[in-house]
Amino acid sequence: MKHAFLTTATAALMALGSYAAAQDLKMSHVRPQDATIDVELRAFSAAVDEATGGDVKINIFPASALGDYTTVQERISVGAIDMATQPAAAAADRRMQISSFPYLAGNWDQARAVYGPGGIVRETVAGLYAEQDITMLAAYPVYFGGIALNVENANPGSTEPNGIKVRVPGIKSFQLTGEALGYIPAPIPFSEAFTAVQTGVVDGVIGSGAEGYYASFRDVTKTYIPANTHFEVWYMIISNGSLAELSDEDQAALKEQAAAFEATRWEVAEADQGKNEQRLVDELGATVAELTEEELAAMAAKARTEIWPAVLEDVGVEWGQAILDQVAAAGN
């Protein structure tokens, strides 16, 4: 009888331990509900739920509902928020600007070599997150960036001064990119950017791409210039504290699903960019400028000459140059 009681008690404790291991995690992202990333993250959440036998539930919070991405990264660092899929916040560490270095990659193959598994920028950013008590689970390639305007630009492929004022993120590399391409940059928080364009404070936006402009600036975009200003990549990150609360098996399942999530995204991202550029035309009636290879090459050359040295001063010349040298050695 005593043996039966101990067996029952042991089973109850095991069940309690299993229950205690279950975790509800909050995941933030920057796009509106039903945007591409929102749909894909909900599918990822379902896959994690299944892979962990219901132990790990990831609740998705779209549209920066948990705060601006810079704030969210800071809160993940201290364990106040569990997870996010979003850009690297340079406010936390200026070296994170390396992720959005202008014209670092010229095409999708180069982007994958730099930002994909084993890529120098990806590994570097993972290390910077680690210093903030954050684990990077995956990279999420979004698009090559461009310029959205609420006005026409008669010479979209020119880098000469055009008098057009554009909102840029409060990141030095984007401000310098605006200047190098002939625009007047105005650093404005993302949360205020739409209103700034709508009210004429600025004439457009630099810092995003076709998908981002369709999602968040569709009513104020008349012209889109696919200038390949930077390669936009977001990172799926998790607080080290939140990760440590998962069992070893659930941690392994989470990382496996994150890797699959990233692999799938690399397969569809380029086509997704083309679809979103076409949506600007078909649904909004916007004009998408056609830039020649020569114009794109001239933009890239000017950016590398004028912007790279200045941004290197901001992130650390020796540190940043070592990374750029490895990018160049990889053929980018």
mmCIF file of C-alpha atoms in Angstrom, residues 26-136:
data_model
loop_
_atom_site.group_PDB
_atom_site.id
_atom_site.type_symbol
_atom_site.label_atom_id
_atom_site.label_comp_id
_atom_site.label_asym_id
_atom_site.label_seq_id
_atom_site.Cartn_x
_atom_site.Cartn_y
_atom_site.Cartn_z
ATOM 1 C CA LYS A 26 5.441 36.885 -25.830
ATOM 2 C CA MET A 27 6.816 37.624 -29.323
ATOM 3 C CA SER A 28 6.881 41.208 -30.640
ATOM 4 C CA HIS A 29 7.198 42.355 -34.255
ATOM 5 C CA VAL A 30 6.911 45.682 -36.033
ATOM 6 C CA ARG A 31 4.395 45.051 -38.812
ATOM 7 C CA PRO A 32 0.571 45.258 -38.710
ATOM 8 C CA GLN A 33 -1.567 42.205 -38.109
ATOM 9 C CA ASP A 34 -1.891 39.969 -41.199
ATOM 10 C CA ALA A 35 1.288 41.375 -42.791
ATOM 11 C CA THR A 36 3.638 38.725 -44.198
ATOM 12 C CA ILE A 37 5.789 38.474 -41.074
ATOM 13 C CA ASP A 38 2.700 38.252 -38.884
ATOM 14 C CA VAL A 39 1.319 35.331 -40.883
ATOM 15 C CA GLU A 40 4.692 33.566 -40.922
ATOM 16 C CA LEU A 41 5.273 34.033 -37.196
ATOM 17 C CA ARG A 42 1.847 32.612 -36.387
ATOM 18 C CA ALA A 43 2.733 29.550 -38.450
ATOM 19 C CA PHE A 44 6.043 29.345 -36.573
ATOM 20 C CA SER A 45 4.187 29.573 -33.258
ATOM 21 C CA ALA A 46 1.930 26.693 -34.262
ATOM 22 C CA ALA A 47 4.944 24.628 -35.332
ATOM 23 C CA VAL A 48 6.674 25.220 -31.982
ATOM 24 C CA ASP A 49 3.494 24.329 -30.109
ATOM 25 C CA GLU A 50 3.308 21.021 -31.966
ATOM 26 C CA ALA A 51 7.036 20.264 -31.735
ATOM 27 C CA THR A 52 7.063 20.791 -27.968
ATOM 28 C CA GLY A 53 3.850 18.905 -27.331
ATOM 29 C CA GLY A 54 2.180 22.082 -26.139
ATOM 30 C CA ASP A 55 4.960 22.962 -23.688
ATOM 31 C CA VAL A 56 5.847 26.227 -25.458
ATOM 32 C CA LYS A 57 3.137 28.642 -26.536
ATOM 33 C CA ILE A 58 4.306 31.743 -28.412
ATOM 34 C CA ASN A 59 1.827 34.618 -28.408
ATOM 35 C CA ILE A 60 2.346 37.099 -31.256
ATOM 36 C CA PHE A 61 2.074 40.859 -30.653
ATOM 37 C CA PRO A 62 2.100 42.744 -33.989
ATOM 38 C CA ALA A 63 2.448 46.436 -34.800
ATOM 39 C CA SER A 64 4.961 47.193 -32.027
ATOM 40 C CA ALA A 65 2.207 46.603 -29.458
ATOM 41 C CA LEU A 66 4.863 45.888 -26.817
ATOM 42 C CA GLY A 67 6.861 49.000 -27.700
ATOM 43 C CA ASP A 68 9.194 50.431 -30.325
ATOM 44 C CA TYR A 69 11.746 47.858 -31.486
ATOM 45 C CA THR A 70 14.566 49.649 -29.660
ATOM 46 C CA THR A 71 12.617 49.530 -26.401
ATOM 47 C CA VAL A 72 11.647 45.922 -27.026
ATOM 48 C CA GLN A 73 15.287 44.901 -27.499
ATOM 49 C CA GLU A 74 16.211 46.599 -24.229
ATOM 50 C CA ARG A 75 13.356 44.828 -22.442
ATOM 51 C CA ILE A 76 14.341 41.460 -23.896
ATOM 52 C CA SER A 77 17.864 42.079 -22.626
ATOM 53 C CA VAL A 78 16.568 42.345 -19.059
ATOM 54 C CA GLY A 79 13.962 39.597 -19.437
ATOM 55 C CA ALA A 80 10.880 41.825 -19.361
ATOM 56 C CA ILE A 81 9.814 40.612 -22.829
ATOM 57 C CA ASP A 82 10.538 37.102 -24.071
ATOM 58 C CA MET A 83 11.011 37.306 -27.833
ATOM 59 C CA ALA A 84 10.911 39.475 -30.942
ATOM 60 C CA THR A 85 11.515 39.330 -34.667
ATOM 61 C CA GLN A 86 12.711 42.792 -35.651
ATOM 62 C CA PRO A 87 15.666 44.904 -36.816
ATOM 63 C CA ALA A 88 18.790 45.127 -34.696
ATOM 64 C CA ALA A 89 18.560 48.265 -32.547
ATOM 65 C CA ALA A 90 21.717 50.345 -32.908
ATOM 66 C CA ALA A 91 20.700 52.467 -29.908
ATOM 67 C CA ALA A 92 21.667 49.557 -27.689
ATOM 68 C CA ASP A 93 25.056 49.132 -29.364
ATOM 69 C CA ARG A 94 26.259 51.327 -32.221
ATOM 70 C CA ARG A 95 28.111 48.374 -33.709
ATOM 71 C CA MET A 96 24.745 46.889 -34.642
ATOM 72 C CA GLN A 97 24.722 49.365 -37.529
ATOM 73 C CA ILE A 98 26.822 46.759 -39.331
ATOM 74 C CA SER A 99 23.559 44.892 -39.999
ATOM 75 C CA SER A 100 22.156 47.741 -42.108
ATOM 76 C CA PHE A 101 25.397 48.964 -43.684
ATOM 77 C CA PRO A 102 24.446 50.613 -47.006
ATOM 78 C CA TYR A 103 25.184 48.683 -50.177
ATOM 79 C CA LEU A 104 26.907 45.865 -48.335
ATOM 80 C CA ALA A 105 25.349 43.286 -50.673
ATOM 81 C CA GLY A 106 24.384 43.829 -54.281
ATOM 82 C CA ASN A 107 22.112 40.855 -54.959
ATOM 83 C CA TRP A 108 20.328 38.025 -53.181
ATOM 84 C CA ASP A 109 23.171 35.508 -53.503
ATOM 85 C CA GLN A 110 25.556 37.990 -51.901
ATOM 86 C CA ALA A 111 23.000 38.777 -49.202
ATOM 87 C CA ARG A 112 22.653 35.125 -48.271
ATOM 88 C CA ALA A 113 26.423 34.728 -48.060
ATOM 89 C CA VAL A 114 26.657 37.694 -45.682
ATOM 90 C CA TYR A 115 23.469 37.406 -43.632
ATOM 91 C CA GLY A 116 22.584 33.719 -43.954
ATOM 92 C CA PRO A 117 23.843 30.786 -41.854
ATOM 93 C CA GLY A 118 27.587 31.138 -41.314
ATOM 94 C CA GLY A 119 27.640 34.638 -42.822
ATOM 95 C CA ILE A 120 30.025 37.153 -41.260
ATOM 96 C CA VAL A 121 27.394 39.796 -40.468
ATOM 97 C CA ARG A 122 24.999 37.243 -39.051
ATOM 98 C CA GLU A 123 27.666 35.775 -36.772
ATOM 99 C CA THR A 124 28.825 39.237 -35.717
ATOM 100 C CA VAL A 125 25.309 40.375 -34.815
ATOM 101 C CA ALA A 126 24.694 37.147 -32.893
ATOM 102 C CA GLY A 127 27.770 37.962 -30.824
ATOM 103 C CA LEU A 128 26.544 41.497 -30.143
ATOM 104 C CA TYR A 129 23.178 40.154 -29.004
ATOM 105 C CA ALA A 130 24.952 37.684 -26.730
ATOM 106 C CA GLU A 131 26.643 40.598 -24.969
ATOM 107 C CA GLN A 132 23.132 41.858 -24.143
ATOM 108 C CA ASP A 133 21.976 38.511 -22.686
ATOM 109 C CA ILE A 134 19.998 37.773 -25.845
ATOM 110 C CA THR A 135 20.133 34.679 -28.040
ATOM 111 C CA MET A 136 19.601 35.011 -31.794
#
